[in-house]
Coordinates of C-alpha atoms in Angstrom, one line a residue:
Chain W
M1 CA 62.7 38.4 215.5
K2 CA 62.2 39.3 219.2
K3 CA 64.5 42.3 218.8
F4 CA 62.5 43.4 215.8
F5 CA 59.1 43.3 217.6
F6 CA 60.7 45.0 220.6
A7 CA 61.9 47.8 218.3
I8 CA 58.5 48.2 216.8
A9 CA 56.8 48.2 220.2
L10 CA 59.3 50.8 221.4
I11 CA 58.5 53.1 218.4
M12 CA 54.8 52.8 219.0
V13 CA 55.1 53.5 222.8
T14 CA 57.3 56.5 222.0
T15 CA 54.8 57.8 219.4
F16 CA 51.9 57.6 221.8
S17 CA 53.9 59.1 224.6
F18 CA 54.9 62.0 222.4
C19 CA 51.3 62.7 221.4
R20 CA 50.0 62.4 225.0
C21 CA 52.8 64.7 226.3
N22 CA 51.7 67.3 223.8
N23 CA 48.1 67.2 225.1
I24 CA 49.1 67.5 228.7
E25 CA 51.4 70.4 228.0
K26 CA 48.6 72.3 226.2
K27 CA 46.3 71.7 229.1
G28 CA 49.0 72.5 231.6
D29 CA 49.4 76.0 230.2
T30 CA 46.0 76.9 231.4
H31 CA 45.8 77.3 235.2
L32 CA 42.7 76.1 236.9
I33 CA 41.3 78.6 239.4
S34 CA 38.8 77.6 242.0
L35 CA 36.1 80.0 243.3
D36 CA 34.0 79.1 246.4
L37 CA 30.6 80.7 246.4
N38 CA 30.0 79.4 250.0
K39 CA 33.0 81.5 251.2
C40 CA 31.8 84.8 249.9
S41 CA 32.8 88.0 251.7
V42 CA 29.9 90.3 252.1
I43 CA 30.4 94.1 251.9
E44 CA 27.6 95.9 253.5
L45 CA 26.4 98.8 251.3
D46 CA 26.7 102.2 252.9
K47 CA 24.4 104.7 251.2
N48 CA 26.9 107.5 251.7
N49 CA 29.2 105.8 249.2
L50 CA 26.7 105.8 246.4
I51 CA 27.0 108.2 243.5
G52 CA 23.6 108.4 241.9
L53 CA 23.7 109.3 238.3
E54 CA 21.1 112.0 237.8
T55 CA 17.9 110.9 236.0
T56 CA 16.2 113.3 233.6
D57 CA 14.7 112.7 230.2
S58 CA 17.9 113.9 228.6
S59 CA 20.3 112.0 230.9
L60 CA 18.7 108.6 230.8
I61 CA 21.0 105.7 230.3
Y62 CA 20.7 101.9 230.0
D63 CA 23.2 99.7 231.8
I64 CA 26.8 101.0 232.0
C65 CA 29.0 99.5 229.3
A66 CA 32.2 101.5 229.9
L67 CA 33.3 104.3 232.2
E68 CA 36.2 106.7 232.2
Y69 CA 37.1 109.3 234.8
H70 CA 38.5 112.6 233.6
D71 CA 39.0 115.8 235.5
G72 CA 36.5 115.1 238.2
A73 CA 33.8 113.8 235.8
L74 CA 32.6 110.3 235.0
I75 CA 32.1 109.7 231.3
I76 CA 29.6 106.9 230.9
N77 CA 29.2 104.9 227.8
S78 CA 25.8 103.2 227.8
R79 CA 25.0 101.6 224.4
D80 CA 24.9 104.6 222.1
F81 CA 25.1 107.2 224.8
L82 CA 28.3 109.0 225.9
R83 CA 27.2 111.0 228.9
K84 CA 29.1 113.0 231.4
F85 CA 28.3 113.1 235.1
D86 CA 29.9 114.9 238.0
G87 CA 32.3 112.4 239.7
T88 CA 31.1 113.3 243.2
S89 CA 27.4 114.4 243.0
G90 CA 26.4 112.4 239.8
K91 CA 24.9 115.5 238.3
Y92 CA 24.4 115.3 234.5
L93 CA 26.9 117.6 232.7
G94 CA 26.0 116.9 229.1
D95 CA 27.0 114.5 226.3
I96 CA 30.5 114.1 225.0
A97 CA 29.3 113.1 221.6
K98 CA 26.1 111.9 220.0
R99 CA 24.6 109.3 217.5
G100 CA 23.8 110.8 214.2
E101 CA 24.9 111.4 210.6
G102 CA 26.6 114.8 211.0
P103 CA 30.3 115.5 211.4
G104 CA 31.7 113.9 214.6
E105 CA 28.5 111.9 215.1
Y106 CA 28.8 108.1 215.4
S107 CA 26.1 105.5 214.7
F108 CA 26.9 102.5 216.9
V109 CA 29.3 102.4 219.8
T110 CA 30.8 99.0 220.5
R111 CA 33.8 100.3 222.5
F112 CA 34.8 103.4 224.3
W113 CA 38.0 104.2 226.1
E114 CA 40.4 107.0 227.0
R115 CA 44.1 107.2 226.2
N116 CA 46.4 110.2 226.6
D117 CA 43.5 112.7 227.1
T118 CA 41.7 111.5 224.1
F119 CA 38.3 109.7 224.1
N120 CA 38.1 107.0 221.5
V121 CA 34.9 105.4 220.1
W122 CA 34.8 102.4 217.9
D123 CA 31.7 102.7 215.6
N124 CA 30.8 99.3 214.4
N125 CA 28.4 100.4 211.7
E126 CA 30.8 102.8 210.0
R127 CA 33.9 100.7 211.0
L128 CA 35.6 103.9 212.1
L129 CA 37.5 104.9 215.1
F130 CA 36.3 108.3 216.3
H131 CA 38.6 110.6 218.5
Y132 CA 37.3 113.4 220.7
L133 CA 38.9 115.8 223.2
P134 CA 37.7 115.6 226.8
T135 CA 35.6 118.7 226.0
G136 CA 33.7 116.7 223.4
E137 CA 35.5 118.5 220.5
F138 CA 35.7 116.1 217.5
I139 CA 39.3 115.5 216.4
G140 CA 38.8 113.0 213.5
T141 CA 38.4 109.4 212.5
E142 CA 40.7 106.6 211.5
S143 CA 39.9 103.4 209.7
P144 CA 41.7 100.0 209.9
F145 CA 42.3 98.6 206.5
H146 CA 43.5 95.4 204.9
N147 CA 46.4 95.5 202.5
G148 CA 46.0 91.8 201.7
D149 CA 43.6 90.6 199.0
S150 CA 42.2 87.5 200.7
V151 CA 41.3 88.9 204.1
K152 CA 37.6 89.1 204.8
S153 CA 37.4 89.5 208.6
V154 CA 35.2 92.5 209.4
P155 CA 36.0 94.2 212.7
Q156 CA 33.2 94.5 215.3
F157 CA 35.2 95.3 218.4
F158 CA 38.5 97.1 218.6
I159 CA 41.2 97.1 221.3
E160 CA 44.4 99.0 221.3
Y161 CA 47.7 97.2 222.2
P162 CA 49.7 100.3 223.0
G163 CA 52.9 100.6 221.1
K164 CA 52.3 97.3 219.2
G165 CA 49.1 97.8 217.3
F166 CA 45.4 96.7 217.6
F167 CA 43.3 93.6 217.9
T168 CA 39.8 93.3 216.6
I169 CA 37.1 90.9 217.4
N170 CA 35.3 90.2 214.2
T171 CA 31.8 90.1 212.9
F172 CA 29.9 86.8 212.7
T173 CA 29.5 85.9 209.0
D174 CA 26.8 83.2 209.6
G175 CA 28.4 80.5 207.5
T176 CA 28.8 82.7 204.4
T177 CA 32.6 82.5 204.6
A178 CA 34.7 79.4 204.8
K179 CA 36.5 80.8 207.9
N180 CA 35.3 83.3 210.4
P181 CA 38.3 84.0 212.7
R182 CA 37.3 85.6 216.0
Y183 CA 40.4 87.7 216.4
S184 CA 42.7 89.7 214.0
Y185 CA 45.8 91.6 214.6
Y186 CA 46.6 95.0 213.0
D187 CA 49.9 96.9 213.2
E188 CA 50.4 100.4 214.6
N189 CA 49.4 101.9 211.3
M190 CA 46.1 100.1 211.5
C191 CA 47.1 97.8 208.7
F192 CA 45.9 94.3 208.8
V193 CA 48.6 91.7 209.7
R194 CA 46.9 88.4 210.3
D195 CA 43.9 86.6 211.6
L196 CA 44.7 84.6 214.8
P197 CA 44.3 80.9 214.4
G198 CA 42.4 78.8 216.9
R199 CA 39.1 80.5 217.7
E200 CA 36.2 81.2 215.3
M201 CA 33.1 83.3 215.6
T202 CA 30.3 80.8 216.2
D203 CA 27.4 83.1 216.7
G204 CA 26.3 86.7 216.3
S205 CA 26.0 87.5 220.0
F206 CA 27.6 90.6 221.3
M207 CA 29.0 91.8 224.6
T208 CA 30.1 95.3 225.4
D209 CA 33.1 94.2 227.3
R210 CA 35.2 91.6 225.6
A211 CA 38.8 92.5 226.0
Y212 CA 41.1 94.5 228.3
Y213 CA 44.6 95.9 228.1
D214 CA 46.5 94.8 231.2
C215 CA 49.1 97.5 231.4
E216 CA 50.9 95.8 234.3
G217 CA 51.5 92.7 232.3
D218 CA 51.5 94.6 228.9
R219 CA 49.1 92.1 227.5
I220 CA 45.5 91.9 226.1
L221 CA 43.1 89.8 228.1
T222 CA 39.9 88.5 226.4
W223 CA 36.9 86.4 227.3
E224 CA 33.8 85.0 225.8
A225 CA 30.2 84.9 227.1
L226 CA 29.4 81.8 229.3
K227 CA 32.8 80.2 228.7
D228 CA 34.7 80.3 232.0
T229 CA 38.2 80.8 230.5
L230 CA 40.4 83.8 230.2
F231 CA 42.7 84.2 227.2
V232 CA 45.7 86.3 226.3
L233 CA 46.0 87.7 222.8
T234 CA 49.5 88.0 221.3
P235 CA 50.1 89.1 217.7
E236 CA 50.6 85.5 216.8
Q237 CA 48.2 83.5 218.9
I238 CA 45.5 83.1 221.4
I239 CA 46.5 81.5 224.7
P240 CA 44.1 80.3 227.4
I241 CA 45.7 81.3 230.7
Y242 CA 43.0 80.6 233.3
A243 CA 40.0 78.3 233.5
F244 CA 37.7 79.0 236.4
E245 CA 35.6 76.5 238.3
F246 CA 32.9 76.9 241.0
G247 CA 32.9 73.4 242.3
K248 CA 29.3 72.2 242.5
Y249 CA 28.1 75.5 241.0
S250 CA 30.2 75.1 237.8
M251 CA 28.2 75.1 234.7
P252 CA 28.7 71.7 233.0
D253 CA 31.4 71.5 230.4
E254 CA 28.9 70.1 227.8
I255 CA 27.0 73.4 228.0
Q256 CA 30.1 75.7 228.0
S257 CA 31.4 73.8 225.0
K258 CA 28.3 74.5 222.9
P259 CA 29.4 76.8 220.1
D260 CA 26.3 78.9 219.9
F261 CA 25.9 81.4 222.7
Y262 CA 22.1 81.3 222.4
D263 CA 22.1 77.6 223.2
R264 CA 24.4 78.3 226.2
I265 CA 22.3 81.2 227.6
E266 CA 19.0 79.2 227.1
M267 CA 20.4 76.3 229.2
F268 CA 22.0 78.7 231.7
T269 CA 18.7 80.5 232.3
D270 CA 16.5 77.4 232.3
K271 CA 14.4 77.7 235.4
N272 CA 14.8 74.0 236.1
A273 CA 18.5 74.0 236.0
D274 CA 20.7 73.6 239.1
E275 CA 22.3 76.7 240.5
W276 CA 25.3 77.6 238.4
A277 CA 27.7 80.5 238.4
S278 CA 29.3 81.7 235.1
F279 CA 29.3 84.7 232.7
M280 CA 32.6 86.2 233.8
R281 CA 33.1 89.7 232.6
C282 CA 34.8 93.0 233.1
F283 CA 38.3 91.5 233.8
Q284 CA 40.7 94.1 235.1
V285 CA 44.1 94.1 236.7
K286 CA 45.5 96.3 239.5
D287 CA 48.5 95.7 241.7
N288 CA 48.9 92.2 240.5
H289 CA 45.3 91.3 241.4
L290 CA 42.8 90.2 238.8
Y291 CA 39.3 91.5 239.3
F292 CA 36.2 90.3 237.5
S293 CA 32.4 89.9 237.9
F294 CA 30.2 86.9 237.4
V295 CA 26.6 86.0 237.8
T296 CA 24.6 83.0 238.9
N297 CA 21.6 81.7 237.0
R298 CA 19.5 83.1 240.0
F299 CA 20.7 86.5 238.7
E300 CA 22.9 87.3 241.7
N301 CA 25.9 89.4 240.7
Y302 CA 29.3 88.9 242.4
L303 CA 32.8 90.2 242.2
A304 CA 35.9 88.1 242.4
V305 CA 39.5 89.0 243.1
M306 CA 42.5 86.8 242.4
D307 CA 46.0 87.3 243.7
M308 CA 48.0 86.5 240.5
K309 CA 51.1 85.5 242.5
T310 CA 49.4 82.8 244.5
E311 CA 46.5 82.3 242.1
R312 CA 44.0 82.2 244.9
A313 CA 40.7 83.8 244.3
R314 CA 38.0 85.2 246.6
V315 CA 34.3 85.9 246.0
V316 CA 32.9 89.2 247.1
K317 CA 29.3 90.5 247.2
L318 CA 27.9 93.9 247.8
E319 CA 24.7 93.7 249.8
D320 CA 22.3 96.4 250.9
P321 CA 20.7 95.7 254.3
E322 CA 17.6 97.5 253.1
K323 CA 17.5 95.3 249.9
R324 CA 17.0 98.4 247.8
W325 CA 20.3 98.6 245.8
A326 CA 21.3 95.6 243.8
Q327 CA 24.8 95.0 242.5
Q328 CA 25.1 94.8 238.7
T329 CA 27.7 93.3 236.4
F330 CA 29.7 96.4 235.6
F331 CA 32.5 97.7 237.8
K332 CA 35.6 99.7 237.2
V333 CA 38.9 99.6 239.1
M334 CA 40.0 103.2 239.3
D335 CA 43.5 104.7 239.4
D336 CA 43.0 106.2 242.9
E337 CA 43.0 102.7 244.5
S338 CA 39.2 102.5 244.6
I339 CA 36.6 100.5 242.7
L340 CA 33.2 101.7 241.4
I341 CA 30.4 99.1 241.3
A342 CA 27.2 99.7 239.3
C343 CA 24.0 99.3 241.3
N344 CA 20.4 99.5 240.4
D345 CA 17.6 100.9 242.5
T346 CA 15.1 98.0 242.8
T347 CA 12.4 100.2 244.1
D348 CA 12.5 102.7 241.2
M349 CA 13.0 101.2 237.7
E350 CA 13.1 104.6 236.1
K351 CA 16.2 105.7 238.0
N352 CA 19.6 105.7 236.3
P353 CA 22.1 103.2 237.8
A354 CA 24.3 104.4 240.7
L355 CA 28.0 103.8 241.3
Y356 CA 29.1 102.4 244.6
K357 CA 32.6 103.5 245.6
I358 CA 34.9 101.3 247.8
K359 CA 38.5 101.7 248.6
L360 CA 40.9 98.9 247.6
P361 CA 41.9 96.3 248.6
L362 CA 38.5 94.6 248.9
Chain T
M1 CA 56.5 37.0 207.1
K2 CA 58.8 39.7 208.5
K3 CA 57.9 42.0 205.5
I4 CA 54.2 41.6 206.1
I5 CA 54.6 42.4 209.8
V6 CA 56.7 45.4 208.9
Y7 CA 54.1 46.7 206.4
I8 CA 51.3 46.2 208.9
M9 CA 53.3 48.1 211.6
I10 CA 54.2 50.9 209.3
G11 CA 50.6 51.2 208.1
T12 CA 49.3 51.3 211.7
L13 CA 51.9 53.9 212.7
S14 CA 51.1 56.0 209.6
V15 CA 47.4 56.0 210.4
L16 CA 48.0 56.8 214.0
L17 CA 50.3 59.7 213.1
M18 CA 47.8 61.0 210.5
W19 CA 45.1 60.8 213.2
Q20 CA 47.1 62.7 215.7
V21 CA 48.3 65.3 213.3
F22 CA 45.2 66.0 211.3
G23 CA 42.6 64.6 213.7
L24 CA 40.9 63.0 210.6
K25 CA 38.8 66.1 210.5
N26 CA 38.4 66.5 206.8
G27 CA 35.3 64.3 206.6
D28 CA 33.8 66.1 209.6
S29 CA 34.3 69.6 208.2
A30 CA 32.9 68.6 204.9
A31 CA 29.8 67.3 206.6
Q32 CA 29.6 70.5 208.7
K33 CA 29.9 72.7 205.6
N34 CA 27.0 70.8 204.0
I35 CA 24.9 71.3 207.1
E36 CA 25.8 75.0 207.2
A37 CA 25.0 75.4 203.5
L38 CA 21.7 73.7 204.0
D39 CA 20.9 75.9 207.0
A40 CA 21.9 79.0 205.1
A41 CA 19.7 78.0 202.2
C42 CA 16.7 77.2 204.5
N43 CA 17.1 80.5 206.3
N44 CA 16.6 82.3 203.0
I45 CA 13.3 80.7 202.3
I46 CA 10.5 82.5 204.2
P47 CA 7.1 80.9 203.9
D48 CA 4.2 83.0 202.8
F49 CA 2.4 84.0 206.0
T50 CA -0.2 86.1 204.3
G51 CA -3.7 85.3 205.6
T52 CA -2.4 83.7 208.8
V53 CA -4.2 84.9 211.9
I54 CA -1.8 86.5 214.4
D55 CA -2.6 86.9 218.0
N56 CA -1.0 87.1 221.4
Y57 CA -0.5 83.8 223.0
P58 CA -3.3 83.0 225.4
D59 CA -2.7 84.6 228.8
N60 CA 0.2 86.6 227.4
N61 CA -0.8 90.1 226.6
L62 CA 1.3 92.8 225.0
E63 CA 3.0 94.8 227.7
L64 CA 3.3 98.5 227.2
Y65 CA 5.4 100.9 229.1
T66 CA 3.3 104.0 229.5
G67 CA 5.1 105.9 232.2
E68 CA 2.5 104.6 234.7
R69 CA 4.2 101.2 234.7
N70 CA 2.6 98.6 232.5
S71 CA -0.6 98.5 230.7
F72 CA -1.8 95.5 228.7
K73 CA -3.4 95.2 225.4
S74 CA -4.3 92.7 222.7
I75 CA -2.7 92.9 219.3
N76 CA -6.1 92.8 217.7
E77 CA -7.2 96.0 219.3
M78 CA -4.9 98.0 217.1
T79 CA -5.0 96.9 213.5
D80 CA -6.1 100.1 211.9
S81 CA -3.4 102.1 210.1
V82 CA -0.7 100.3 212.0
L83 CA 2.6 99.1 210.8
F84 CA 3.9 96.5 213.2
I85 CA 7.6 96.0 213.7
R86 CA 8.6 92.8 215.3
V87 CA 12.2 93.0 216.6
S88 CA 14.4 91.2 219.1
A89 CA 16.5 93.2 221.6
G90 CA 19.3 90.8 220.7
G91 CA 18.8 91.0 217.0
C92 CA 20.4 93.0 214.2
K93 CA 20.9 96.5 215.7
A94 CA 22.2 98.0 212.5
C95 CA 19.0 96.8 210.7
F96 CA 16.8 98.2 213.4
D97 CA 18.6 101.6 213.4
M98 CA 18.3 101.8 209.7
L99 CA 14.6 101.0 209.9
V100 CA 14.0 103.6 212.6
D101 CA 15.7 106.3 210.6
N102 CA 13.6 105.4 207.5
L103 CA 10.4 105.1 209.3
G104 CA 10.9 108.6 210.8
K105 CA 11.2 110.0 207.3
I106 CA 8.1 108.0 206.0
K107 CA 6.0 109.3 208.9
L108 CA 6.5 112.9 207.6
N109 CA 4.4 112.0 204.5
H110 CA 2.0 109.5 206.2
K111 CA 0.8 111.3 209.3
N112 CA -2.0 108.8 210.0
L113 CA 0.3 105.9 210.0
N114 CA 1.1 104.5 213.4
Y115 CA 4.1 102.4 214.3
V116 CA 3.9 99.7 216.9
I117 CA 7.1 97.9 217.9
L118 CA 6.7 94.5 219.4
M119 CA 9.9 93.8 221.1
R120 CA 11.1 90.5 222.4
D121 CA 13.8 89.6 225.0
V122 CA 13.9 93.2 226.2
P123 CA 14.4 94.2 229.9
L124 CA 11.6 96.5 231.0
R125 CA 13.9 99.4 231.9
D126 CA 15.5 99.2 228.4
M127 CA 12.0 99.5 226.9
M128 CA 11.3 102.5 229.1
V129 CA 14.4 104.3 227.9
L130 CA 13.7 103.4 224.3
Q131 CA 10.1 104.6 224.6
K132 CA 11.3 108.0 226.1
Q133 CA 13.9 108.3 223.4
M134 CA 11.5 107.7 220.5
S135 CA 8.2 108.9 222.0
G136 CA 5.8 110.3 219.5
L137 CA 7.0 108.1 216.7
F138 CA 6.7 104.5 218.1
A139 CA 4.6 102.7 220.7
F140 CA 6.8 100.0 222.3
Y141 CA 5.2 96.8 223.5
R142 CA 7.0 94.0 225.1
I143 CA 6.1 90.4 224.1
D144 CA 8.4 87.5 223.9
N145 CA 6.0 85.0 222.2
L146 CA 3.6 85.5 219.4
N147 CA 1.8 82.6 217.8
L148 CA 3.5 83.6 214.6
D149 CA 7.0 84.9 214.6
F150 CA 7.9 84.7 210.9
Q151 CA 10.8 82.4 211.6
S152 CA 13.2 85.2 212.4
A153 CA 14.6 86.4 215.7
Y154 CA 17.6 88.2 214.2
N155 CA 16.1 90.5 211.5
P156 CA 13.3 92.9 212.2
I157 CA 10.0 91.9 210.5
L158 CA 7.5 94.5 209.3
F159 CA 3.9 93.4 208.9
T160 CA 0.3 94.8 208.7
L161 CA -2.9 93.1 209.8
S162 CA -6.4 93.0 208.5
K163 CA -9.3 93.8 210.9
N164 CA -9.7 90.1 211.4
G165 CA -6.1 89.9 212.7
E166 CA -4.8 88.2 209.5
V167 CA -1.4 89.0 208.1
K168 CA -2.0 91.3 205.2
T169 CA 1.6 92.1 204.3
F170 CA 5.0 91.2 205.8
H171 CA 8.6 91.8 205.1
L172 CA 11.9 90.8 206.6
C173 CA 14.4 93.7 206.9
D174 CA 18.0 93.2 206.1
K175 CA 20.3 96.2 206.0
D176 CA 22.4 94.5 203.2
N177 CA 19.3 94.2 201.0
W178 CA 17.7 97.5 201.8
S179 CA 16.3 97.9 198.3
D180 CA 13.9 95.1 199.1
T181 CA 12.6 97.0 202.1
E182 CA 12.2 100.1 199.9
Q183 CA 10.2 98.0 197.5
Y184 CA 8.0 96.8 200.3
F185 CA 7.3 100.4 201.4
S186 CA 6.5 101.4 197.9
E187 CA 4.0 98.5 197.5
L188 CA 2.6 99.2 201.0
F189 CA 1.8 102.8 200.3
K190 CA 0.0 102.0 197.0
Q191 CA -2.8 100.7 199.2
P192 CA -4.2 102.1 202.5
V193 CA -2.3 100.5 205.4

């Protein structure tokens, strides 16, 4: 009888241990990265390093959503604008393409990038991928398609996985479909392969930067608004790789876990809330370092850089001694070992943003 | 006795395993689906706001970008021949774009009609860029709170007001049900705006 009870107890203990081990392993895959706001390195802004983007009625832009550098020019995507500025003087050089209904005209840009001397625009309204030469000459369009009959995910954001296909971040269906997978994978022929299990669209919010191709690691990084976790997309699954924490400035888990972005942003921007840092965006990789920006709920923008070997991260802030130029969320790590950081002129709201150029490493 | 204990143990283990594997989520998801269905149904029901007085919240004037920074105005100062468009900067962009294209065409045949966009959640600089882009067709005002917001932050709302500031007509725009919007316009232009 004793032996029997012992055997049963052993089975139960083994079962529990097995289940617990599984959980620990899943958590263990995600590395916790600490960021210390109190040990922030300050870079003093030198006005000589600013590239002011020319402001005229025809060159006005909103905030910078994406930027490519080609043949001495900066091609800026700002919402529905694709504008070209001189890479040194910031002089406006014209538009690469425009919104409209004519040939080569798009209606709603949700992603812009360059690859192999071709500018690519994902038009979320038309669900078309537009291609242009650097001169602005329209090449043509492509459309991802489903060859399955039960797939209903509608792409909203599009990212190329070179040599392997594409990922899409899908449109929020607002409860009208039983499932609303966040990510889908398409093959190189733009043919739907599968929805990735594990993460659903839970609101209709939209961010202009949501994924990045890390060519050093040959992987796609992706992130969500006000959720301090970085994920990797593979054709089969979504893997959380880094969770970031700011110590006493961390936004509480119960807020980050709220499914609806609008609930999270409301709590984040609540004037009575403690000081929190979050909203990590613009993740980029260069020389085995991970760069990203984040913001506090006092609307201070910061950069962070993490050595991916040691997994140690530092916080960096650009500060103007004259308090005129304010660092913005957007930045771009350039091929020439420099970084461009968007800045706004706080004394002149009508001015286009400027780009501050610093040599790497920070 | 042994058998009973064995059955109890097996039963307990089965429940534990089921719980670990499936997380006993079926009941939760069914309840969630019911809530979602209820929400979806409720969202489709829009009360009749006709006759309701609309005004700015006290101490919260409409903020207009005029090129000379901000000027302020009350909504009741501009009820004549005005079609108001209530829209959120974080709302349905495709609906807004479609609306703007159509309103531009309508203006060609209704020269006296004025469009006033009441935008919420919009940074001032964004409003300035929008105003410059669409100058001549729309007046952009920034206001986050109105006493009546037609229960929609996502879809643009079209409305007209009487001289007393009461809602005369209103319509919720949805790009997927654009024929409803066309119907609203055809009803609207049967009578003076």
